[in-house]
């Protein structure tokens, strides 16, 4: 009877934040504060980035263990295949699962132009998904351990090494077939790029939720750096407005307004939620969230079947 009287189902938006591990004790202090501020918004998880070759594994574990032990948050740990052998990757996956991690983002990592994967390296993210599933199967058989949720990367703009956007979608199909559960996108600044990726992915049978990733676009230097890393350029008009803004407060207003408008447009188009690349800064992320007002998209589902006599 309680259930029957409860509100009709609402569209549930996923919310998550990306954090990178601290590089020093002082920055870990600031990071703890950021985690606590973000936790207040009840995200589904926080993701923890990692460097290729497990170069900062101790720092990744430090942040992951902190999240598990000292907060109610769930970590999604990024794992990159480049620069590690298959055996090393299996060890890292086991170490993370032993600590209670149940969410992994399977990535290849960025490679130098001349990089040739060794025979013992896992060359593409889809094979890392398979490796994680194999470790999971072995543990389920021996320990009865719980299922692992595996995310992968998707690209609304073409991946810089990819010949075409069609190829990117074929790669996404292969990641789903290998056992991925969801995808998070690289940054983009035009909502049509995201919508196009989703439409074209659905046309070839991809069923994964594709969660759009956003950077609070308040800092022009960060946007330039992101363009170098990802090949995705912010609009010139936005960069110009940020670079000529009167002061930091004005820059923040401009960047938050731009970001909120972008997020609104993809949520209006049906995106399943949002993932914010925070660069370990909670103030801008919280500004975006507050201005966005997610309740706007949590309207009752349009087709709520009414069964039985409500009286
Ligand atoms: P893949 O899916 O393996 O694709 C890499 C390239 O190979 C693409 O061009 C693809 O088209 C091509 N390709 C794939 N399969 C095949 C095939 N079978 N044959 C031929 N070509 C193929 N990097 C980090 O180092 N640390 C992080 O923490 C991190 N976090 C990220 C989080 C998100 C949400 C995103 C979107 C990216 C992140 N990255 C991170 C960057 C990522 O590692 C790079 O974009 C990397 O260049 C590609 O990773 P991928 O997992 O998409 O690789």
mmCIF file of C-alpha atoms and ligand atoms in Angstrom:
data_model
loop_
_atom_site.group_PDB
_atom_site.id
_atom_site.type_symbol
_atom_site.label_atom_id
_atom_site.label_comp_id
_atom_site.label_asym_id
_atom_site.label_seq_id
_atom_site.Cartn_x
_atom_site.Cartn_y
_atom_site.Cartn_z
ATOM 1 C CA UNK A 1 0.000 0.000 0.000
ATOM 2 C CA UNK A 2 2.868 2.405 0.793
ATOM 3 C CA UNK A 3 4.363 1.741 -2.634
ATOM 4 C CA UNK A 4 1.027 2.203 -4.363
ATOM 5 C CA UNK A 5 0.637 5.643 -2.805
ATOM 6 C CA UNK A 6 4.209 6.764 -3.563
ATOM 7 C CA UNK A 7 5.037 9.269 -6.306
ATOM 8 C CA UNK A 8 5.191 8.053 -9.929
ATOM 9 C CA UNK A 9 8.659 7.048 -11.221
ATOM 10 C CA UNK A 10 10.892 9.980 -12.116
ATOM 11 C CA UNK A 11 13.649 10.232 -14.664
ATOM 12 C CA UNK A 12 16.792 9.558 -12.656
ATOM 13 C CA UNK A 13 19.885 11.432 -13.796
ATOM 14 C CA UNK A 14 23.344 10.035 -13.095
ATOM 15 C CA UNK A 15 25.747 12.496 -11.466
ATOM 16 C CA UNK A 16 29.474 11.961 -11.036
ATOM 17 C CA UNK A 17 32.732 13.878 -10.662
ATOM 18 C CA UNK A 18 36.255 13.227 -11.848
ATOM 19 C CA UNK A 19 39.133 13.789 -9.416
ATOM 20 C CA UNK A 20 42.850 13.284 -9.848
ATOM 21 C CA UNK A 21 45.097 11.918 -7.077
ATOM 22 C CA UNK A 22 46.955 14.447 -4.933
ATOM 23 C CA UNK A 23 50.612 15.068 -5.715
ATOM 24 C CA UNK A 24 51.600 16.149 -2.180
ATOM 25 C CA UNK A 25 50.327 16.114 1.401
ATOM 26 C CA UNK A 26 49.178 19.740 1.147
ATOM 27 C CA UNK A 27 47.192 19.048 -2.009
ATOM 28 C CA UNK A 28 45.693 15.926 -0.405
ATOM 29 C CA UNK A 29 44.391 18.142 2.417
ATOM 30 C CA UNK A 30 42.672 20.371 -0.143
ATOM 31 C CA UNK A 31 41.398 17.315 -1.984
ATOM 32 C CA UNK A 32 39.754 15.946 1.182
ATOM 33 C CA UNK A 33 37.852 19.226 1.465
ATOM 34 C CA UNK A 34 36.818 18.990 -2.201
ATOM 35 C CA UNK A 35 35.619 15.407 -1.722
ATOM 36 C CA UNK A 36 33.562 16.443 1.271
ATOM 37 C CA UNK A 37 31.974 19.392 -0.582
ATOM 38 C CA UNK A 38 31.123 17.199 -3.562
ATOM 39 C CA UNK A 39 29.785 14.403 -1.361
ATOM 40 C CA UNK A 40 27.098 16.794 -0.125
ATOM 41 C CA UNK A 41 25.527 16.664 -3.606
ATOM 42 C CA UNK A 42 25.094 12.843 -3.354
ATOM 43 C CA UNK A 43 26.821 11.810 -6.607
ATOM 44 C CA UNK A 44 26.570 8.225 -7.862
ATOM 45 C CA UNK A 45 30.360 7.937 -7.750
ATOM 46 C CA UNK A 46 33.593 9.900 -7.981
ATOM 47 C CA UNK A 47 36.126 8.809 -10.559
ATOM 48 C CA UNK A 48 39.853 8.691 -9.795
ATOM 49 C CA UNK A 49 42.185 9.308 -12.743
ATOM 50 C CA UNK A 50 45.454 7.453 -13.184
ATOM 51 C CA UNK A 51 48.604 7.894 -15.242
ATOM 52 C CA UNK A 52 49.825 5.513 -17.901
ATOM 53 C CA UNK A 53 52.130 2.692 -16.792
ATOM 54 C CA UNK A 54 50.572 2.910 -13.285
ATOM 55 C CA UNK A 55 53.110 5.713 -12.697
ATOM 56 C CA UNK A 56 51.134 7.105 -9.740
ATOM 57 C CA UNK A 57 49.529 3.893 -8.481
ATOM 58 C CA UNK A 58 50.354 4.647 -4.822
ATOM 59 C CA UNK A 59 48.553 8.006 -5.090
ATOM 60 C CA UNK A 60 45.593 6.404 -6.879
ATOM 61 C CA UNK A 61 45.306 3.839 -4.086
ATOM 62 C CA UNK A 62 45.646 6.550 -1.433
ATOM 63 C CA UNK A 63 42.689 8.530 -2.815
ATOM 64 C CA UNK A 64 40.643 5.402 -3.530
ATOM 65 C CA UNK A 65 41.157 4.067 -0.011
ATOM 66 C CA UNK A 66 40.252 7.447 1.441
ATOM 67 C CA UNK A 67 37.008 7.539 -0.547
ATOM 68 C CA UNK A 68 36.133 3.972 0.514
ATOM 69 C CA UNK A 69 37.059 4.344 4.188
ATOM 70 C CA UNK A 70 36.107 7.931 5.026
ATOM 71 C CA UNK A 71 33.113 8.765 2.823
ATOM 72 C CA UNK A 72 29.867 7.198 1.628
ATOM 73 C CA UNK A 73 30.974 7.645 -1.978
ATOM 74 C CA UNK A 74 31.772 4.902 -4.455
ATOM 75 C CA UNK A 75 35.008 5.232 -6.431
ATOM 76 C CA UNK A 76 35.300 4.538 -10.166
ATOM 77 C CA UNK A 77 39.019 3.962 -10.692
ATOM 78 C CA UNK A 78 40.567 4.751 -14.095
ATOM 79 C CA UNK A 79 42.892 2.051 -15.344
ATOM 80 C CA UNK A 80 45.103 2.550 -18.409
ATOM 81 C CA UNK A 81 46.582 -0.337 -20.358
ATOM 82 C CA UNK A 82 49.504 1.493 -21.998
ATOM 83 C CA UNK A 83 52.916 0.981 -20.416
ATOM 84 C CA UNK A 84 51.953 -2.064 -18.325
ATOM 85 C CA UNK A 85 52.157 -5.751 -19.080
ATOM 86 C CA UNK A 86 49.087 -7.942 -18.979
ATOM 87 C CA UNK A 87 50.392 -9.520 -15.736
ATOM 88 C CA UNK A 88 50.866 -6.096 -14.103
ATOM 89 C CA UNK A 89 47.349 -5.069 -15.089
ATOM 90 C CA UNK A 90 45.882 -8.248 -13.604
ATOM 91 C CA UNK A 91 47.708 -7.509 -10.341
ATOM 92 C CA UNK A 92 46.357 -3.942 -10.233
ATOM 93 C CA UNK A 93 42.805 -5.105 -10.957
ATOM 94 C CA UNK A 94 43.062 -7.704 -8.156
ATOM 95 C CA UNK A 95 44.532 -5.117 -5.750
ATOM 96 C CA UNK A 96 41.629 -2.745 -6.468
ATOM 97 C CA UNK A 97 38.966 -5.431 -6.148
ATOM 98 C CA UNK A 98 40.565 -6.639 -2.881
ATOM 99 C CA UNK A 99 40.104 -3.134 -1.490
ATOM 100 C CA UNK A 100 36.398 -3.211 -2.337
ATOM 101 C CA UNK A 101 36.447 -1.230 -5.595
ATOM 102 C CA UNK A 102 33.561 -2.301 -7.862
ATOM 103 C CA UNK A 103 33.801 0.362 -10.579
ATOM 104 C CA UNK A 104 36.604 0.610 -13.160
ATOM 105 C CA UNK A 105 37.006 2.885 -16.186
ATOM 106 C CA UNK A 106 38.944 0.857 -18.774
ATOM 107 C CA UNK A 107 41.164 3.067 -20.938
ATOM 108 C CA UNK A 108 44.119 2.658 -23.198
ATOM 109 C CA UNK A 109 45.841 5.886 -22.092
ATOM 110 C CA UNK A 110 47.643 8.338 -24.331
ATOM 111 C CA UNK A 111 50.622 7.090 -26.285
ATOM 112 C CA UNK A 112 53.597 8.757 -27.977
ATOM 113 C CA UNK A 113 53.322 8.986 -31.752
ATOM 114 C CA UNK A 114 55.947 6.289 -32.267
ATOM 115 C CA UNK A 115 54.569 3.938 -29.630
ATOM 116 C CA UNK A 116 54.525 0.267 -30.622
ATOM 117 C CA UNK A 117 52.704 -1.925 -28.114
ATOM 118 C CA UNK A 118 54.866 -4.821 -26.827
ATOM 119 C CA UNK A 119 53.571 -8.350 -27.318
ATOM 120 C CA UNK A 120 52.754 -8.434 -23.630
ATOM 121 C CA UNK A 121 50.893 -5.102 -23.626
ATOM 122 C CA UNK A 122 47.137 -4.699 -23.930
ATOM 123 C CA UNK A 123 46.939 -2.525 -27.069
ATOM 124 C CA UNK A 124 43.343 -1.237 -26.925
ATOM 125 C CA UNK A 125 40.813 -0.488 -24.201
ATOM 126 C CA UNK A 126 38.425 -3.222 -25.361
ATOM 127 C CA UNK A 127 41.020 -5.871 -24.421
ATOM 128 C CA UNK A 128 41.389 -4.277 -20.986
ATOM 129 C CA UNK A 129 37.623 -4.690 -20.527
ATOM 130 C CA UNK A 130 38.065 -8.387 -21.369
ATOM 131 C CA UNK A 131 40.986 -8.689 -18.943
ATOM 132 C CA UNK A 132 38.920 -7.160 -16.122
ATOM 133 C CA UNK A 133 35.990 -9.493 -16.864
ATOM 134 C CA UNK A 134 38.390 -12.489 -16.795
ATOM 135 C CA UNK A 135 39.734 -11.482 -13.360
ATOM 136 C CA UNK A 136 36.159 -10.926 -12.194
ATOM 137 C CA UNK A 137 35.117 -14.432 -13.346
ATOM 138 C CA UNK A 138 38.040 -16.021 -11.549
ATOM 139 C CA UNK A 139 37.201 -14.172 -8.315
ATOM 140 C CA UNK A 140 33.493 -14.905 -8.559
ATOM 141 C CA UNK A 141 34.328 -18.603 -8.844
ATOM 142 C CA UNK A 142 36.695 -18.595 -5.877
ATOM 143 C CA UNK A 143 35.351 -15.822 -3.603
ATOM 144 C CA UNK A 144 31.785 -15.221 -4.678
ATOM 145 C CA UNK A 145 32.823 -11.566 -5.156
ATOM 146 C CA UNK A 146 30.312 -9.019 -6.520
ATOM 147 C CA UNK A 147 29.974 -7.824 -10.108
ATOM 148 C CA UNK A 148 32.274 -5.080 -11.403
ATOM 149 C CA UNK A 149 30.799 -2.141 -13.290
ATOM 150 C CA UNK A 150 33.051 -1.235 -16.227
ATOM 151 C CA UNK A 151 33.014 2.120 -18.002
ATOM 152 C CA UNK A 152 34.828 3.070 -21.218
ATOM 153 C CA UNK A 153 35.604 6.288 -23.098
ATOM 154 C CA UNK A 154 33.511 7.608 -26.016
ATOM 155 C CA UNK A 155 34.255 10.510 -28.341
ATOM 156 C CA UNK A 156 31.673 13.073 -29.537
ATOM 157 C CA UNK A 157 34.496 14.660 -31.570
ATOM 158 C CA UNK A 158 36.769 12.256 -33.456
ATOM 159 C CA UNK A 159 39.529 10.664 -31.355
ATOM 160 C CA UNK A 160 42.779 12.272 -32.597
ATOM 161 C CA UNK A 161 44.220 8.928 -33.807
ATOM 162 C CA UNK A 162 41.000 7.698 -35.344
ATOM 163 C CA UNK A 163 40.549 7.884 -39.144
ATOM 164 C CA UNK A 164 36.813 8.706 -38.956
ATOM 165 C CA UNK A 165 34.005 9.220 -36.451
ATOM 166 C CA UNK A 166 32.468 6.033 -37.833
ATOM 167 C CA UNK A 167 35.578 4.143 -36.723
ATOM 168 C CA UNK A 168 35.142 5.604 -33.195
ATOM 169 C CA UNK A 169 31.623 4.157 -33.130
ATOM 170 C CA UNK A 170 32.848 0.742 -34.311
ATOM 171 C CA UNK A 171 35.348 0.844 -31.440
ATOM 172 C CA UNK A 172 32.525 1.681 -29.021
ATOM 173 C CA UNK A 173 30.522 -1.295 -30.336
ATOM 174 C CA UNK A 174 33.542 -3.551 -29.690
ATOM 175 C CA UNK A 175 33.909 -2.198 -26.140
ATOM 176 C CA UNK A 176 30.266 -3.038 -25.411
ATOM 177 C CA UNK A 177 30.700 -6.547 -26.868
ATOM 178 C CA UNK A 178 33.759 -7.024 -24.649
ATOM 179 C CA UNK A 179 31.638 -6.386 -21.574
ATOM 180 C CA UNK A 180 31.524 -2.628 -20.893
ATOM 181 C CA UNK A 181 28.481 -1.373 -18.973
ATOM 182 C CA UNK A 182 28.524 2.341 -19.775
ATOM 183 C CA UNK A 183 30.554 5.039 -21.491
ATOM 184 C CA UNK A 184 31.690 8.500 -20.436
ATOM 185 C CA UNK A 185 32.464 10.996 -23.169
ATOM 186 C CA UNK A 186 35.484 13.122 -23.789
ATOM 187 C CA UNK A 187 34.798 16.883 -23.517
ATOM 188 C CA UNK A 188 32.833 18.577 -26.295
ATOM 189 C CA UNK A 189 31.475 22.093 -26.706
ATOM 190 C CA UNK A 190 28.702 21.633 -29.246
ATOM 191 C CA UNK A 191 25.618 19.691 -28.074
ATOM 192 C CA UNK A 192 25.091 18.420 -31.641
ATOM 193 C CA UNK A 193 28.351 16.428 -31.360
ATOM 194 C CA UNK A 194 26.995 14.490 -28.388
ATOM 195 C CA UNK A 195 23.547 13.955 -29.913
ATOM 196 C CA UNK A 196 25.133 12.782 -33.156
ATOM 197 C CA UNK A 197 27.345 10.277 -31.298
ATOM 198 C CA UNK A 198 24.338 8.854 -29.444
ATOM 199 C CA UNK A 199 22.148 8.673 -32.567
ATOM 200 C CA UNK A 200 24.830 6.978 -34.656
ATOM 201 C CA UNK A 201 25.712 4.581 -31.837
ATOM 202 C CA UNK A 202 22.073 3.541 -31.369
ATOM 203 C CA UNK A 203 21.723 3.023 -35.141
ATOM 204 C CA UNK A 204 24.398 0.312 -35.013
ATOM 205 C CA UNK A 205 22.949 -1.301 -31.898
ATOM 206 C CA UNK A 206 24.960 0.238 -29.040
ATOM 207 C CA UNK A 207 22.820 0.091 -25.912
ATOM 208 C CA UNK A 208 25.292 1.420 -23.340
ATOM 209 C CA UNK A 209 24.291 4.551 -21.464
ATOM 210 C CA UNK A 210 26.573 7.269 -22.879
ATOM 211 C CA UNK A 211 27.156 9.791 -20.090
ATOM 212 C CA UNK A 212 28.349 13.193 -21.330
ATOM 213 C CA UNK A 213 31.502 14.596 -19.704
ATOM 214 C CA UNK A 214 31.830 18.352 -19.076
ATOM 215 C CA UNK A 215 34.569 20.638 -17.884
ATOM 216 C CA UNK A 216 33.408 23.755 -16.004
ATOM 217 C CA UNK A 217 34.725 26.088 -18.714
ATOM 218 C CA UNK A 218 35.961 28.906 -16.492
ATOM 219 C CA UNK A 219 39.729 28.854 -17.019
ATOM 220 C CA UNK A 220 41.101 29.617 -20.517
ATOM 221 C CA UNK A 221 44.524 28.110 -19.718
ATOM 222 C CA UNK A 222 42.886 24.841 -18.742
ATOM 223 C CA UNK A 223 40.833 24.865 -21.949
ATOM 224 C CA UNK A 224 44.009 25.370 -24.030
ATOM 225 C CA UNK A 225 45.717 22.507 -22.191
ATOM 226 C CA UNK A 226 42.674 20.264 -22.702
ATOM 227 C CA UNK A 227 42.757 21.039 -26.423
ATOM 228 C CA UNK A 228 46.411 19.928 -26.546
ATOM 229 C CA UNK A 229 45.597 16.667 -24.766
ATOM 230 C CA UNK A 230 42.294 15.762 -26.377
ATOM 231 C CA UNK A 231 42.338 17.636 -29.679
ATOM 232 C CA UNK A 232 38.995 19.248 -28.748
ATOM 233 C CA UNK A 233 39.101 23.033 -29.108
ATOM 234 C CA UNK A 234 36.826 25.309 -27.057
ATOM 235 C CA UNK A 235 34.901 27.863 -29.149
ATOM 236 C CA UNK A 236 36.953 30.966 -29.956
ATOM 237 C CA UNK A 237 34.146 33.241 -28.760
ATOM 238 C CA UNK A 238 34.211 31.565 -25.329
ATOM 239 C CA UNK A 239 38.002 31.772 -25.093
ATOM 240 C CA UNK A 240 37.903 35.432 -26.097
ATOM 241 C CA UNK A 241 35.226 36.240 -23.510
ATOM 242 C CA UNK A 242 37.206 34.447 -20.778
ATOM 243 C CA UNK A 243 40.522 36.025 -21.763
ATOM 244 C CA UNK A 244 39.138 39.551 -21.818
ATOM 245 C CA UNK A 245 36.954 39.234 -18.691
ATOM 246 C CA UNK A 246 37.399 41.978 -16.083
ATOM 247 C CA UNK A 247 38.415 39.657 -13.247
ATOM 248 C CA UNK A 248 38.159 36.072 -11.934
ATOM 249 C CA UNK A 249 34.581 36.553 -10.760
ATOM 250 C CA UNK A 250 33.509 37.662 -14.235
ATOM 251 C CA UNK A 251 35.424 34.762 -15.801
ATOM 252 C CA UNK A 252 33.649 32.347 -13.502
ATOM 253 C CA UNK A 253 30.227 33.779 -14.356
ATOM 254 C CA UNK A 254 30.911 33.498 -18.096
ATOM 255 C CA UNK A 255 32.304 29.958 -17.852
ATOM 256 C CA UNK A 256 29.533 28.666 -15.592
ATOM 257 C CA UNK A 257 26.826 30.175 -17.823
ATOM 258 C CA UNK A 258 28.381 28.565 -20.925
ATOM 259 C CA UNK A 259 28.718 25.169 -19.235
ATOM 260 C CA UNK A 260 25.193 25.195 -17.797
ATOM 261 C CA UNK A 261 23.745 26.068 -21.201
ATOM 262 C CA UNK A 262 25.650 23.183 -22.825
ATOM 263 C CA UNK A 263 24.544 20.691 -20.153
ATOM 264 C CA UNK A 264 20.916 21.848 -20.356
ATOM 265 C CA UNK A 265 20.857 21.276 -24.068
ATOM 266 C CA UNK A 266 22.124 17.695 -23.862
ATOM 267 C CA UNK A 267 19.830 16.868 -20.937
ATOM 268 C CA UNK A 268 16.930 18.263 -22.965
ATOM 269 C CA UNK A 269 18.022 15.864 -25.717
ATOM 270 C CA UNK A 270 17.773 12.913 -23.314
ATOM 271 C CA UNK A 271 21.316 12.446 -21.911
ATOM 272 C CA UNK A 272 21.234 10.018 -18.961
ATOM 273 C CA UNK A 273 23.156 12.314 -16.611
ATOM 274 C CA UNK A 274 26.407 14.209 -16.365
ATOM 275 C CA UNK A 275 30.025 13.652 -15.402
ATOM 276 C CA UNK A 276 32.006 16.737 -14.370
ATOM 277 C CA UNK A 277 35.776 16.882 -14.888
ATOM 278 C CA UNK A 278 36.452 18.951 -11.760
ATOM 279 C CA UNK A 279 40.260 19.337 -11.896
ATOM 280 C CA UNK A 280 39.926 18.967 -8.120
ATOM 281 C CA UNK A 281 38.112 22.302 -7.820
ATOM 282 C CA UNK A 282 34.756 21.980 -6.135
ATOM 283 C CA UNK A 283 33.678 25.652 -6.250
ATOM 284 C CA UNK A 284 33.148 25.794 -10.029
ATOM 285 C CA UNK A 285 31.570 22.323 -10.124
ATOM 286 C CA UNK A 286 29.116 23.302 -7.386
ATOM 287 C CA UNK A 287 28.338 26.597 -9.145
ATOM 288 C CA UNK A 288 27.462 24.663 -12.276
ATOM 289 C CA UNK A 289 25.295 22.216 -10.381
ATOM 290 C CA UNK A 290 23.458 24.898 -8.451
ATOM 291 C CA UNK A 291 22.744 26.998 -11.541
ATOM 292 C CA UNK A 292 21.683 23.917 -13.475
ATOM 293 C CA UNK A 293 18.933 22.889 -11.059
ATOM 294 C CA UNK A 294 18.762 19.187 -11.909
ATOM 295 C CA UNK A 295 15.215 18.882 -10.543
ATOM 296 C CA UNK A 296 14.054 20.428 -13.817
ATOM 297 C CA UNK A 297 14.802 17.118 -15.564
ATOM 298 C CA UNK A 298 13.391 14.931 -12.826
ATOM 299 C CA UNK A 299 9.829 15.271 -14.034
ATOM 300 C CA UNK A 300 7.535 12.254 -13.732
ATOM 301 C CA UNK A 301 8.148 9.726 -16.493
ATOM 302 C CA UNK A 302 5.777 10.433 -19.413
ATOM 303 C CA UNK A 303 4.262 6.927 -19.665
ATOM 304 C CA UNK A 304 3.300 5.874 -16.163
ATOM 305 C CA UNK A 305 0.977 2.888 -16.467
ATOM 306 C CA UNK A 306 -1.900 3.028 -14.023
ATOM 307 C CA UNK A 307 -2.906 -0.410 -12.878
ATOM 308 C CA UNK A 308 -5.589 -1.429 -10.464
ATOM 309 C CA UNK A 309 -8.080 0.685 -8.606
ATOM 310 C CA UNK A 310 -6.347 3.582 -6.867
ATOM 311 C CA UNK A 311 -9.144 3.998 -4.323
HETATM 312 P P1 LIG B 1 40.900 2.827 -27.302
HETATM 313 O O1 LIG B 1 39.445 2.555 -27.233
HETATM 314 O O2 LIG B 1 41.816 1.656 -27.204
HETATM 315 O O3 LIG B 1 41.179 3.666 -28.614
HETATM 316 C C1 LIG B 1 42.446 4.262 -28.851
HETATM 317 C C2 LIG B 1 42.629 4.526 -30.343
HETATM 318 O O4 LIG B 1 42.792 3.300 -31.015
HETATM 319 C C3 LIG B 1 41.430 5.224 -30.983
HETATM 320 O O5 LIG B 1 41.888 6.083 -31.990
HETATM 321 C C4 LIG B 1 40.664 4.073 -31.592
HETATM 322 O O6 LIG B 1 39.917 4.507 -32.697
HETATM 323 C C5 LIG B 1 41.789 3.133 -31.986
HETATM 324 N N1 LIG B 1 41.386 1.721 -31.929
HETATM 325 C C6 LIG B 1 40.724 1.091 -30.936
HETATM 326 N N2 LIG B 1 40.562 -0.213 -31.219
HETATM 327 C C7 LIG B 1 41.145 -0.422 -32.430
HETATM 328 C C8 LIG B 1 41.333 -1.573 -33.267
HETATM 329 N N3 LIG B 1 40.867 -2.774 -32.921
HETATM 330 N N4 LIG B 1 42.000 -1.393 -34.430
HETATM 331 C C9 LIG B 1 42.469 -0.200 -34.790
HETATM 332 N N5 LIG B 1 42.330 0.927 -34.047
HETATM 333 C C10 LIG B 1 41.679 0.813 -32.885
HETATM 334 N N6 LIG B 1 43.967 8.972 -19.983
HETATM 335 C C11 LIG B 1 44.812 8.683 -18.960
HETATM 336 O O7 LIG B 1 46.008 8.474 -19.195
HETATM 337 N N7 LIG B 1 44.370 8.614 -17.646
HETATM 338 C C12 LIG B 1 43.064 8.816 -17.322
HETATM 339 O O8 LIG B 1 42.700 8.735 -16.140
HETATM 340 C C13 LIG B 1 42.136 9.131 -18.375
HETATM 341 N N8 LIG B 1 40.824 9.329 -18.118
HETATM 342 C C14 LIG B 1 39.950 9.546 -19.148
HETATM 343 C C15 LIG B 1 38.583 9.697 -18.865
HETATM 344 C C16 LIG B 1 37.661 9.902 -19.897
HETATM 345 C C17 LIG B 1 36.200 10.048 -19.569
HETATM 346 C C18 LIG B 1 38.120 9.977 -21.242
HETATM 347 C C19 LIG B 1 37.144 10.210 -22.375
HETATM 348 C C20 LIG B 1 39.467 9.859 -21.543
HETATM 349 C C21 LIG B 1 40.402 9.631 -20.500
HETATM 350 N N9 LIG B 1 41.770 9.467 -20.755
HETATM 351 C C22 LIG B 1 42.647 9.198 -19.724
HETATM 352 C C23 LIG B 1 42.294 9.641 -22.117
HETATM 353 C C24 LIG B 1 42.374 8.330 -22.925
HETATM 354 O O9 LIG B 1 43.318 7.461 -22.329
HETATM 355 C C25 LIG B 1 42.765 8.703 -24.353
HETATM 356 O O10 LIG B 1 41.716 9.344 -25.005
HETATM 357 C C26 LIG B 1 43.382 7.593 -25.195
HETATM 358 O O11 LIG B 1 44.055 8.199 -26.293
HETATM 359 C C27 LIG B 1 42.378 6.609 -25.772
HETATM 360 O O12 LIG B 1 41.826 5.848 -24.794
HETATM 361 P P2 LIG B 1 40.618 4.797 -25.120
HETATM 362 O O13 LIG B 1 40.372 4.086 -23.875
HETATM 363 O O14 LIG B 1 39.504 5.477 -25.804
HETATM 364 O O15 LIG B 1 41.394 3.858 -26.165
#
